[in-house]
Amino acid sequence: MGRYVIRRLLQLIPVFLGTTFLIYVLVWTLPGDPFASMCGERRCPDAFVAVMTEKFNLNDNIFIQYIKYLGGLLQGDFGETFNGTSVGELISLRYPVSVKLALVAVLIEAVIGVIAGVLTGLRGRGFLDNLVLVSTLFLISLPTFVTGFVLQQVLGFQLEIIPTVVSEDPTFAELLVPGFVLGSLSMAYVTRLTRTSIAENKRADYVRTAVAKGLPQSRVVGVHLLRNSVIPVITFLGTDLGSLMGGAIVTEGIFGIRGIGGLVYESILQKEGITVTGVVVLLVIVFLIVNLFVDLLYAVLDPRIRYD
Amino acid sequence: MRKGRALSLIALPIAASLVLTACGGGGGSQSGGNENTEVSIFGTEPENPLVPGNTTETGGGKVVQAIFTGLVKYSNSFEVKNAMAESIELTKPDQYTIKLKQGWKFHDGTDVKAKNFVDAWNYTAYSPNGQQSASFFEQIKGFRDVNTVDPDGANGPQKAPEPKAKEMSGLKAVDDYTITVDFTEPHVIFKVKLGYSAYMPLPDAFFKDAKAFEAKPIGNGPFKFVSRTPKQDIKLERYEEYKGDDKPKIKKVKVAIYTGTEAAYAAVKGNQLDFLDTIPPSGLAGNLWKTDLKGRSQSFQGLSVQILNFPVYDKKYQNADFRKAISMAINRKEITEKIFEGSRKPTDGYAVDGVTGWSPGGCGELCQHNPTEAKRLFDKSGFTGKLEITSNADGGHKEWIEAACGQIKAALSLECTFAPVATFGEIRKKINAHEMTQVYRGGWLADYPSVENFLNPLYRTGGSSNDGGYSSPAVDAKLAEADRAGTEAESYKLYHEAEKLIANDMPAIPLWSTPSQAGWSNRLKNATMSAYRELDLSTVEVA
C-alpha cells in the first residue's frame, strides 16, 4: 500500500509538468494579443506595450517564459496579473467558494442519488422505478443552464424563497440550490449506476448467503450489498468532485458565485495566461489527489482488492 | 457504531449550514440612511493598477473619478466647471495660467499644490514609464523631449531611445498654487480636457513608493480608498475634509466587481445591488427593463457613438462614393426603433448631442436614408464583389449588423453578410496591424465631453485611434486650424467645418449615439448619472 501511494505521488510530477506546460503554451498561442484589447478602441501606446512586455517576460521564447514561471511557482509565487494583483491571492479568495459549492453538489448527488438508486434497485419494476427512471431521464436531457435559469426564476424571482444571486461569501444554505443545479446531472447518473449495480448484486451468492444466515434485511443491504455495489459509484463521484472543483462556469455565472470557474473563464478571455496556468496547476493537483484517494477507497470497500 | 458515523456524516453539513446561515444573515438589509448603509455599484475589474495616468478604461476610471478631483469637473449635462482650479486663463495665445484653490488636501493629509499636478503630468508623459495616457500631453511644449517614439513599433527588435529630459519644458509650477502651461501651438480647448483621469494630481507618496500607492491609492477626491479584494470589490469611504462643492451625502460605497452585466442585472432586480449603469441586452429586449425596474431605471444620453469603419488602406474601399452609398443605404431610424426599441438615437454627425462645441448637421443628408441617391452613387463608384461587415460576436452586435446588411442589399442589390469574429481581442489585433479586409464595427467612447475628442483621435492623419488609415490634407489642416483658433467659439466653428469635410469623405459611417440605461435598487433616492455615465455619487441618497 505504502509503495503504491509513493508511486502514485511520483506520477504526479510528470503529469503536473506536462499539463501546466500544455496549458501555458495553449493560452499564449490563442489568437489575439493581451495588449490588443486592453486600451478599448484605441491602440495601446508603444511605450505602454514595451513596459508591460518587459515586465511579464513576454518577449522571451515560450520555453524560457515557462521555466521562469515554474521557477517562481516552486518558490510559492504564482505571479501577478496585468493589473498587479497576486494570482496566489486571487486563488485563495476564490477557491474556498468553489470547494464549498462542489462539496454541496457532491453531497446532494451522493445522498439523493444513492438512496434513489438503492430503493429502485431493490424494488425492481414498479411505480417508483418508473418515476425515478423518467425523472432522471428528464434531468439528463436538461442542460445545466436551463435548470439554473428556471430555478432562479421560479424560486428566486417569483416565489422569492432564495436570493437570486448569492452573497460574496456564501453560506452552505445559500449554495443549496446552486449546488443542486450543478449536481443534478450527475445525480441522475449516480441513481442509475447505483440502481443497476444493486439490481445485479442482489442475486449474487454472498447476498444469498447473508440472507440464508438470517441477517436482518438492513444489514444485508447496508453492509453486504451496498458496500460492493457502490464501487463504480465512488469512482464516478471521485472524478466528478474533481471536475466540479475545476469550476462550474455556467452555474457560477447564473448565481453570481465568485468561484474558480469564472476566474479561469475571464482570464482566458483576457489572455492572462498566468492566472489560467496558476489555477490549472492547482486543479491538476486536486484532481490527482482526489483520484488517488478514490483508488485507495476501493481497498477499504472491498478487502479483496490489494495494491502491492 | 457504523450507523452513528453515517448519521454524523449527514448531520455535519446540516449543522454547519445552520450555524453559518445564522452568522451570515442580515447583512445590508437593515435600513440606516446615508450614514450607515453601504451603497453598492456595479463595476468591472480595473485592467491596470489604479494610477490615473494609466487608467483609460471604465472599470478603473470609475474608481479614479471617485477618489480624485481634477482641475475641472463635468456636470451631468457635460458643462465644464472649475473644481480644483480657482481660475484657468489664457494668458497668451499659446499659454494657459492655472490658479489652484488653496486648502485642499490629499487623503494622506498633505496639501495639494501646483507641484503635484506638474509632477503627475510629467510622470505620465515620460515614455519609459509606459503610461497609457501619455499622448494627452502632446500639445505641451517639450513633450517630444520626454516621450520618444519606438522606431519600429512595440513588437520590433529596436527600442525607443532614452528621452533627453524628464520634464516638459512647457509645464511649470510658478509658485505653490500657480501652474503655467505653454503649448507648441495655441490650444484653447485644453481647458475642456482637464477633467479626464490623465490630468489628475498625484501626491508625493506616489513618487516615494509607487508600489505602496498602487496597493492603496491616495487621491484628493470626494471619496477615499479603503480596501480592495481583487476581482470582488473595491471599498470607498467619504473623505470628510473634502473641499469641493460636490461633497457626497452617502458615506460608504462598494464597487462590486462583476464579469458581466447579466448577473448584475439579476442582482439589481432583486435589490441586492444598488446601481447598474449598463442594462444587458437581455434586459433591453422588448424593453423588459422598463417593467422589471419600474420607477427605478432611466436612460441617459451617453458619450459614445456607434460607427462603421472602412479600412481605407484596402484598395477595395478607397472610393468615397461607395462609402457614401453605404451610409445612405442604411436606415438608421428603422434600426434604432425596431432592433433597439428606441434605446439608441440616430445621429447626423460624428459626435453626440450635448458635448461641448458640437452642433448637429455635420453629416447632413449623407447620413439620411436615401436609397435612390445611394444607388446612384454606388453605380458611379464601380464597386464589385460583395460586402462583409465584421464585429466581435460576443458583444450583441449581430442583430443590427444583419439588419443593416438587409437594408444595404435592398437599396444597392449588393451582397452583404455579417462575418463574426470570436473575441474583441482578436479583431483589435487585426485592426492594430492594419490587416482588415472587411468593413468593421467601431464604437467611440469619448474621454472627455468635447467635440474635439470625437474628431482628432479618429480622423486626423496618425491620430491615436485612426485605425482605418484615413488621411486627408484638407481635414488635417482644418482640424489643426480649429486646435489653434484664438477663441473657443471660433474653434468650435472650425471643428464643425472639419466634420463636414470628413462626412464628405465618409471614412467611417456614424450610426447612432448609445445612451446608457441605468437601473437601481428601491432604496436609492436621487439616482442620476454623472458625465461619465456612472452613478453620480455626489447627489445620490439612501432612502
mmCIF file of C-alpha atoms in Angstrom, chain A:
data_model
loop_
_atom_site.group_PDB
_atom_site.id
_atom_site.type_symbol
_atom_site.label_atom_id
_atom_site.label_comp_id
_atom_site.label_asym_id
_atom_site.label_seq_id
_atom_site.Cartn_x
_atom_site.Cartn_y
_atom_site.Cartn_z
ATOM 1 C CA MET A 1 0.000 0.000 0.000
ATOM 2 C CA GLY A 2 2.720 2.460 1.029
ATOM 3 C CA ARG A 3 4.756 1.752 -2.071
ATOM 4 C CA TYR A 4 1.662 2.160 -4.177
ATOM 5 C CA VAL A 5 0.945 5.562 -2.707
ATOM 6 C CA ILE A 6 4.515 6.702 -3.246
ATOM 7 C CA ARG A 7 4.431 5.505 -6.833
ATOM 8 C CA ARG A 8 1.221 7.375 -7.432
ATOM 9 C CA LEU A 9 2.615 10.522 -5.840
ATOM 10 C CA LEU A 10 5.715 10.309 -8.047
ATOM 11 C CA GLN A 11 3.470 10.055 -11.077
ATOM 12 C CA LEU A 12 2.161 13.467 -10.106
ATOM 13 C CA ILE A 13 5.390 15.121 -11.187
ATOM 14 C CA PRO A 14 5.385 14.361 -14.941
ATOM 15 C CA VAL A 15 1.626 14.815 -15.166
ATOM 16 C CA PHE A 16 1.968 18.143 -13.395
ATOM 17 C CA LEU A 17 4.762 19.371 -15.670
ATOM 18 C CA GLY A 18 3.021 18.167 -18.807
ATOM 19 C CA THR A 19 -0.354 19.711 -18.089
ATOM 20 C CA THR A 20 0.977 23.052 -16.909
ATOM 21 C CA PHE A 21 3.267 23.353 -19.907
ATOM 22 C CA LEU A 22 0.477 22.479 -22.323
ATOM 23 C CA ILE A 23 -1.872 24.988 -20.749
ATOM 24 C CA TYR A 24 0.799 27.679 -20.715
ATOM 25 C CA VAL A 25 1.558 27.206 -24.380
ATOM 26 C CA LEU A 26 -2.090 26.900 -25.379
ATOM 27 C CA VAL A 27 -3.116 30.082 -23.631
ATOM 28 C CA TRP A 28 -0.358 32.060 -25.262
ATOM 29 C CA THR A 29 -0.991 30.649 -28.721
ATOM 30 C CA LEU A 30 -4.674 31.569 -28.617
ATOM 31 C CA PRO A 31 -5.489 34.112 -31.286
ATOM 32 C CA GLY A 32 -5.408 37.698 -30.110
ATOM 33 C CA ASP A 33 -2.905 39.588 -28.057
ATOM 34 C CA PRO A 34 -3.404 40.782 -24.491
ATOM 35 C CA PHE A 35 -2.482 44.353 -25.362
ATOM 36 C CA ALA A 36 -4.756 44.458 -28.382
ATOM 37 C CA SER A 37 -7.986 44.769 -26.437
ATOM 38 C CA MET A 38 -6.658 46.456 -23.328
ATOM 39 C CA CYS A 39 -6.977 50.030 -24.440
ATOM 40 C CA GLY A 40 -10.523 49.917 -25.801
ATOM 41 C CA GLU A 41 -10.963 51.324 -29.296
ATOM 42 C CA ARG A 42 -7.523 52.826 -29.106
ATOM 43 C CA ARG A 43 -4.271 51.167 -29.955
ATOM 44 C CA CYS A 44 -2.154 50.789 -26.820
ATOM 45 C CA PRO A 45 0.773 53.225 -26.849
ATOM 46 C CA ASP A 46 4.036 51.544 -27.853
ATOM 47 C CA ALA A 47 5.723 52.670 -24.650
ATOM 48 C CA PHE A 48 2.992 51.003 -22.571
ATOM 49 C CA VAL A 49 3.255 47.749 -24.528
ATOM 50 C CA ALA A 50 7.053 47.821 -24.230
ATOM 51 C CA VAL A 51 6.951 48.280 -20.448
ATOM 52 C CA MET A 52 4.357 45.529 -19.975
ATOM 53 C CA THR A 53 6.153 43.112 -22.321
ATOM 54 C CA GLU A 54 9.336 43.614 -20.375
ATOM 55 C CA LYS A 55 7.595 43.192 -17.022
ATOM 56 C CA PHE A 56 5.894 39.931 -17.954
ATOM 57 C CA ASN A 57 8.837 38.425 -19.900
ATOM 58 C CA LEU A 58 6.663 38.262 -22.991
ATOM 59 C CA ASN A 59 9.484 38.803 -25.456
ATOM 60 C CA ASP A 60 11.267 35.665 -24.301
ATOM 61 C CA ASN A 61 10.829 32.399 -26.065
ATOM 62 C CA ILE A 62 7.848 30.457 -24.703
ATOM 63 C CA PHE A 63 10.041 27.759 -23.095
ATOM 64 C CA ILE A 64 12.064 30.326 -21.211
ATOM 65 C CA GLN A 65 8.856 32.075 -20.153
ATOM 66 C CA TYR A 66 7.530 28.782 -18.864
ATOM 67 C CA ILE A 67 10.724 27.976 -16.989
ATOM 68 C CA LYS A 68 10.753 31.434 -15.409
ATOM 69 C CA TYR A 69 7.153 30.899 -14.394
ATOM 70 C CA LEU A 70 7.909 27.465 -12.974
ATOM 71 C CA GLY A 71 10.846 28.877 -11.048
ATOM 72 C CA GLY A 72 8.555 31.363 -9.339
ATOM 73 C CA LEU A 73 5.993 28.669 -8.720
ATOM 74 C CA LEU A 74 8.457 26.435 -6.901
ATOM 75 C CA GLN A 75 9.094 29.304 -4.518
ATOM 76 C CA GLY A 76 5.364 29.549 -3.955
ATOM 77 C CA ASP A 77 4.955 32.578 -6.213
ATOM 78 C CA PHE A 78 2.021 32.271 -8.585
ATOM 79 C CA GLY A 79 2.943 35.515 -10.309
ATOM 80 C CA GLU A 80 0.996 38.712 -10.905
ATOM 81 C CA THR A 81 -1.828 39.654 -13.245
ATOM 82 C CA PHE A 82 -1.612 42.602 -15.634
ATOM 83 C CA ASN A 83 -3.206 44.891 -13.091
ATOM 84 C CA GLY A 84 -0.737 43.947 -10.413
ATOM 85 C CA THR A 85 -2.844 41.531 -8.362
ATOM 86 C CA SER A 86 -1.116 38.490 -6.989
ATOM 87 C CA VAL A 87 -2.510 35.329 -8.565
ATOM 88 C CA GLY A 88 -1.958 33.417 -5.338
ATOM 89 C CA GLU A 89 -4.222 35.878 -3.551
ATOM 90 C CA LEU A 90 -6.869 35.568 -6.260
ATOM 91 C CA ILE A 91 -6.871 31.812 -5.996
ATOM 92 C CA SER A 92 -7.046 31.811 -2.225
ATOM 93 C CA LEU A 93 -10.022 34.174 -2.439
ATOM 94 C CA ARG A 94 -11.891 32.141 -4.985
ATOM 95 C CA TYR A 95 -11.043 28.593 -4.122
ATOM 96 C CA PRO A 96 -12.927 28.188 -0.838
ATOM 97 C CA VAL A 97 -16.183 29.133 -2.539
ATOM 98 C CA SER A 98 -15.656 26.635 -5.333
ATOM 99 C CA VAL A 99 -14.787 23.895 -2.870
ATOM 100 C CA LYS A 100 -17.905 24.676 -0.862
ATOM 101 C CA LEU A 101 -20.082 24.585 -3.958
ATOM 102 C CA ALA A 102 -18.512 21.343 -5.173
ATOM 103 C CA LEU A 103 -18.988 19.712 -1.783
ATOM 104 C CA VAL A 104 -22.633 20.739 -1.643
ATOM 105 C CA ALA A 105 -23.167 19.400 -5.161
ATOM 106 C CA VAL A 106 -21.412 16.116 -4.467
ATOM 107 C CA LEU A 107 -23.253 15.644 -1.195
ATOM 108 C CA ILE A 108 -26.574 16.251 -2.909
ATOM 109 C CA GLU A 109 -25.812 13.887 -5.739
ATOM 110 C CA ALA A 110 -24.401 11.218 -3.450
ATOM 111 C CA VAL A 111 -27.166 11.276 -0.864
ATOM 112 C CA ILE A 112 -30.153 11.595 -3.178
ATOM 113 C CA GLY A 113 -28.605 9.543 -5.959
ATOM 114 C CA VAL A 114 -27.587 6.594 -3.808
ATOM 115 C CA ILE A 115 -30.850 6.493 -1.860
ATOM 116 C CA ALA A 116 -32.945 6.626 -5.017
ATOM 117 C CA GLY A 117 -30.694 4.045 -6.647
ATOM 118 C CA VAL A 118 -30.912 1.629 -3.716
ATOM 119 C CA LEU A 119 -34.674 1.925 -3.411
ATOM 120 C CA THR A 120 -35.338 1.342 -7.085
ATOM 121 C CA GLY A 121 -32.660 -1.334 -7.378
ATOM 122 C CA LEU A 122 -34.192 -3.339 -4.543
ATOM 123 C CA ARG A 123 -37.808 -2.986 -5.502
ATOM 124 C CA GLY A 124 -37.410 -3.628 -9.189
ATOM 125 C CA ARG A 125 -40.114 -2.695 -11.648
ATOM 126 C CA GLY A 126 -42.986 -0.706 -10.332
ATOM 127 C CA PHE A 127 -44.292 2.801 -9.930
ATOM 128 C CA LEU A 128 -41.276 4.118 -8.009
ATOM 129 C CA ASP A 129 -38.857 2.675 -10.519
ATOM 130 C CA ASN A 130 -40.705 4.260 -13.416
ATOM 131 C CA LEU A 131 -40.914 7.585 -11.620
ATOM 132 C CA VAL A 132 -37.168 7.634 -10.945
ATOM 133 C CA LEU A 133 -36.431 6.470 -14.482
ATOM 134 C CA VAL A 134 -38.477 9.258 -16.012
ATOM 135 C CA SER A 135 -37.217 11.967 -13.678
ATOM 136 C CA THR A 136 -33.562 11.036 -14.157
ATOM 137 C CA LEU A 137 -34.068 10.986 -17.910
ATOM 138 C CA PHE A 138 -35.600 14.422 -17.608
ATOM 139 C CA LEU A 139 -32.643 15.748 -15.625
ATOM 140 C CA ILE A 140 -30.114 14.216 -18.003
ATOM 141 C CA SER A 141 -31.775 15.800 -21.008
ATOM 142 C CA LEU A 142 -31.784 19.293 -19.469
ATOM 143 C CA PRO A 143 -28.604 21.344 -19.856
ATOM 144 C CA THR A 144 -27.365 22.961 -16.642
ATOM 145 C CA PHE A 145 -28.142 26.489 -17.754
ATOM 146 C CA VAL A 146 -31.787 25.594 -18.261
ATOM 147 C CA THR A 147 -32.135 24.068 -14.796
ATOM 148 C CA GLY A 148 -30.237 27.032 -13.388
ATOM 149 C CA PHE A 149 -32.293 29.764 -15.011
ATOM 150 C CA VAL A 150 -35.592 28.010 -14.330
ATOM 151 C CA LEU A 151 -34.834 27.541 -10.639
ATOM 152 C CA GLN A 152 -33.535 31.100 -10.334
ATOM 153 C CA GLN A 153 -36.654 32.480 -11.999
ATOM 154 C CA VAL A 154 -39.148 30.359 -10.083
ATOM 155 C CA LEU A 155 -37.578 30.126 -6.636
ATOM 156 C CA GLY A 156 -35.758 33.443 -6.724
ATOM 157 C CA PHE A 157 -37.823 35.961 -8.632
ATOM 158 C CA GLN A 158 -41.339 34.565 -8.387
ATOM 159 C CA LEU A 159 -41.572 32.723 -5.088
ATOM 160 C CA GLU A 160 -38.725 34.708 -3.510
ATOM 161 C CA ILE A 161 -37.611 31.732 -1.430
ATOM 162 C CA ILE A 162 -33.943 32.006 -2.340
ATOM 163 C CA PRO A 163 -31.790 35.052 -3.087
ATOM 164 C CA THR A 164 -31.437 35.490 -6.846
ATOM 165 C CA VAL A 165 -27.685 35.754 -6.562
ATOM 166 C CA VAL A 166 -25.600 34.558 -3.640
ATOM 167 C CA SER A 167 -23.640 36.908 -1.418
ATOM 168 C CA GLU A 168 -19.910 37.439 -1.636
ATOM 169 C CA ASP A 169 -19.033 34.888 0.957
ATOM 170 C CA PRO A 170 -21.887 32.441 0.523
ATOM 171 C CA THR A 171 -23.043 30.150 3.289
ATOM 172 C CA PHE A 172 -23.815 26.485 2.727
ATOM 173 C CA ALA A 173 -27.532 27.253 2.847
ATOM 174 C CA GLU A 174 -27.236 29.793 0.048
ATOM 175 C CA LEU A 175 -25.379 27.257 -2.037
ATOM 176 C CA LEU A 176 -28.042 24.561 -1.738
ATOM 177 C CA VAL A 177 -29.928 25.497 -4.883
ATOM 178 C CA PRO A 178 -26.829 26.260 -6.988
ATOM 179 C CA GLY A 179 -25.358 23.008 -5.695
ATOM 180 C CA PHE A 180 -28.457 21.146 -6.757
ATOM 181 C CA VAL A 181 -28.299 22.700 -10.213
ATOM 182 C CA LEU A 182 -24.668 21.785 -10.516
ATOM 183 C CA GLY A 183 -25.123 18.255 -9.229
ATOM 184 C CA SER A 184 -28.431 17.454 -10.895
ATOM 185 C CA LEU A 185 -26.975 15.859 -13.984
ATOM 186 C CA SER A 186 -24.527 13.698 -12.065
ATOM 187 C CA MET A 187 -27.221 12.884 -9.539
ATOM 188 C CA ALA A 188 -29.195 11.238 -12.314
ATOM 189 C CA TYR A 189 -26.156 9.206 -13.352
ATOM 190 C CA VAL A 190 -25.437 8.176 -9.767
ATOM 191 C CA THR A 191 -29.018 6.978 -9.378
ATOM 192 C CA ARG A 192 -28.817 4.872 -12.490
ATOM 193 C CA LEU A 193 -25.400 3.488 -11.682
ATOM 194 C CA THR A 194 -26.447 2.510 -8.181
ATOM 195 C CA ARG A 195 -29.690 1.015 -9.395
ATOM 196 C CA THR A 196 -28.020 -1.227 -11.968
ATOM 197 C CA SER A 197 -25.275 -2.203 -9.606
ATOM 198 C CA ILE A 198 -27.692 -3.098 -6.801
ATOM 199 C CA ALA A 199 -30.000 -4.990 -9.136
ATOM 200 C CA GLU A 200 -27.052 -7.047 -10.351
ATOM 201 C CA ASN A 201 -25.536 -7.822 -6.979
ATOM 202 C CA LYS A 202 -28.906 -8.570 -5.414
ATOM 203 C CA ARG A 203 -28.704 -12.048 -6.903
ATOM 204 C CA ALA A 204 -25.034 -12.628 -6.051
ATOM 205 C CA ASP A 205 -24.018 -15.627 -3.968
ATOM 206 C CA TYR A 206 -22.763 -13.672 -0.988
ATOM 207 C CA VAL A 207 -26.068 -11.844 -0.662
ATOM 208 C CA ARG A 208 -27.987 -15.098 -0.777
ATOM 209 C CA THR A 209 -25.648 -16.478 1.890
ATOM 210 C CA ALA A 210 -26.138 -13.426 4.075
ATOM 211 C CA VAL A 211 -29.913 -13.745 3.803
ATOM 212 C CA ALA A 212 -29.679 -17.515 4.496
ATOM 213 C CA LYS A 213 -27.584 -16.799 7.605
ATOM 214 C CA GLY A 214 -30.629 -14.962 8.884
ATOM 215 C CA LEU A 215 -29.085 -11.494 8.969
ATOM 216 C CA PRO A 216 -31.594 -8.646 9.231
ATOM 217 C CA GLN A 217 -32.517 -7.001 5.927
ATOM 218 C CA SER A 218 -30.919 -3.697 6.912
ATOM 219 C CA ARG A 219 -27.548 -5.338 7.485
ATOM 220 C CA VAL A 220 -27.725 -7.349 4.273
ATOM 221 C CA VAL A 221 -28.436 -4.268 2.236
ATOM 222 C CA GLY A 222 -26.490 -1.681 4.182
ATOM 223 C CA VAL A 223 -23.286 -3.615 4.642
ATOM 224 C CA HIS A 224 -23.045 -6.544 2.266
ATOM 225 C CA LEU A 225 -24.906 -5.381 -0.786
ATOM 226 C CA LEU A 226 -24.243 -1.638 -0.752
ATOM 227 C CA ARG A 227 -20.575 -1.881 0.018
ATOM 228 C CA ASN A 228 -19.896 -3.865 -3.113
ATOM 229 C CA SER A 229 -22.337 -2.082 -5.329
ATOM 230 C CA VAL A 230 -21.041 1.346 -4.504
ATOM 231 C CA ILE A 231 -17.557 0.888 -6.002
ATOM 232 C CA PRO A 232 -18.400 2.164 -9.521
ATOM 233 C CA VAL A 233 -20.411 4.960 -7.937
ATOM 234 C CA ILE A 234 -17.438 6.060 -5.848
ATOM 235 C CA THR A 235 -15.258 6.146 -8.951
ATOM 236 C CA PHE A 236 -17.802 8.352 -10.635
ATOM 237 C CA LEU A 237 -18.222 10.632 -7.633
ATOM 238 C CA GLY A 238 -14.464 10.984 -7.269
ATOM 239 C CA THR A 239 -13.843 12.205 -10.786
ATOM 240 C CA ASP A 240 -16.957 14.324 -10.529
ATOM 241 C CA LEU A 241 -15.744 16.048 -7.388
ATOM 242 C CA GLY A 242 -12.526 16.868 -9.203
ATOM 243 C CA SER A 243 -14.286 18.356 -12.191
ATOM 244 C CA LEU A 244 -16.790 20.241 -10.048
ATOM 245 C CA MET A 245 -13.946 21.903 -8.172
ATOM 246 C CA GLY A 246 -12.497 22.719 -11.551
ATOM 247 C CA GLY A 247 -15.263 25.122 -11.921
ATOM 248 C CA ALA A 248 -18.838 25.287 -12.800
ATOM 249 C CA ILE A 249 -18.696 28.238 -15.144
ATOM 250 C CA VAL A 250 -22.371 28.183 -16.070
ATOM 251 C CA THR A 251 -23.774 27.732 -12.575
ATOM 252 C CA GLU A 252 -21.355 30.273 -11.149
ATOM 253 C CA GLY A 253 -22.376 32.701 -13.835
ATOM 254 C CA ILE A 254 -26.105 32.363 -13.219
ATOM 255 C CA PHE A 255 -25.994 32.705 -9.456
ATOM 256 C CA GLY A 256 -23.169 35.217 -9.368
ATOM 257 C CA ILE A 257 -20.896 32.913 -7.399
ATOM 258 C CA ARG A 258 -17.312 34.108 -7.370
ATOM 259 C CA GLY A 259 -15.599 30.786 -7.854
ATOM 260 C CA ILE A 260 -12.683 29.378 -9.730
ATOM 261 C CA GLY A 261 -14.643 28.616 -12.922
ATOM 262 C CA GLY A 262 -15.417 32.240 -13.575
ATOM 263 C CA LEU A 263 -11.845 33.188 -12.806
ATOM 264 C CA VAL A 264 -10.485 30.812 -15.450
ATOM 265 C CA TYR A 265 -13.067 31.931 -17.973
ATOM 266 C CA GLU A 266 -12.305 35.637 -17.519
ATOM 267 C CA SER A 267 -8.591 35.032 -17.592
ATOM 268 C CA ILE A 268 -8.779 33.088 -20.825
ATOM 269 C CA LEU A 269 -10.726 35.912 -22.443
ATOM 270 C CA GLN A 270 -8.234 38.484 -21.188
ATOM 271 C CA LYS A 271 -5.375 36.238 -22.183
ATOM 272 C CA GLU A 272 -3.974 36.317 -18.700
ATOM 273 C CA GLY A 273 -2.025 33.118 -19.122
ATOM 274 C CA ILE A 274 -0.510 33.486 -15.728
ATOM 275 C CA THR A 275 -3.831 33.224 -13.903
ATOM 276 C CA VAL A 276 -5.079 30.385 -16.078
ATOM 277 C CA THR A 277 -1.919 28.387 -15.503
ATOM 278 C CA GLY A 278 -1.977 29.110 -11.789
ATOM 279 C CA VAL A 279 -5.494 27.807 -11.394
ATOM 280 C CA VAL A 280 -4.846 24.803 -13.602
ATOM 281 C CA VAL A 281 -1.802 23.884 -11.556
ATOM 282 C CA LEU A 282 -3.995 23.718 -8.519
ATOM 283 C CA LEU A 283 -6.729 21.799 -10.326
ATOM 284 C CA VAL A 284 -4.297 19.210 -11.580
ATOM 285 C CA ILE A 285 -3.103 18.619 -8.051
ATOM 286 C CA VAL A 286 -6.641 18.383 -6.704
ATOM 287 C CA PHE A 287 -7.687 16.014 -9.477
ATOM 288 C CA LEU A 288 -4.750 13.719 -8.961
ATOM 289 C CA ILE A 289 -5.160 13.607 -5.198
ATOM 290 C CA VAL A 290 -8.903 13.002 -5.326
ATOM 291 C CA ASN A 291 -8.371 10.158 -7.747
ATOM 292 C CA LEU A 292 -5.665 8.659 -5.612
ATOM 293 C CA PHE A 293 -7.997 8.856 -2.658
ATOM 294 C CA VAL A 294 -10.766 7.128 -4.613
ATOM 295 C CA ASP A 295 -8.432 4.332 -5.649
ATOM 296 C CA LEU A 296 -7.441 3.822 -2.049
ATOM 297 C CA LEU A 297 -11.087 3.727 -1.024
ATOM 298 C CA TYR A 298 -11.622 0.625 -3.200
ATOM 299 C CA ALA A 299 -9.457 -1.363 -0.852
ATOM 300 C CA VAL A 300 -11.467 -0.211 2.116
ATOM 301 C CA LEU A 301 -14.735 -1.150 0.437
ATOM 302 C CA ASP A 302 -13.599 -4.438 -0.974
ATOM 303 C CA PRO A 303 -10.882 -6.140 1.069
ATOM 304 C CA ARG A 304 -10.104 -8.451 -1.856
ATOM 305 C CA ILE A 305 -8.517 -5.531 -3.703
ATOM 306 C CA ARG A 306 -4.779 -5.258 -2.996
ATOM 307 C CA TYR A 307 -2.333 -2.732 -4.370
ATOM 308 C CA ASP A 308 1.091 -4.272 -3.876
#
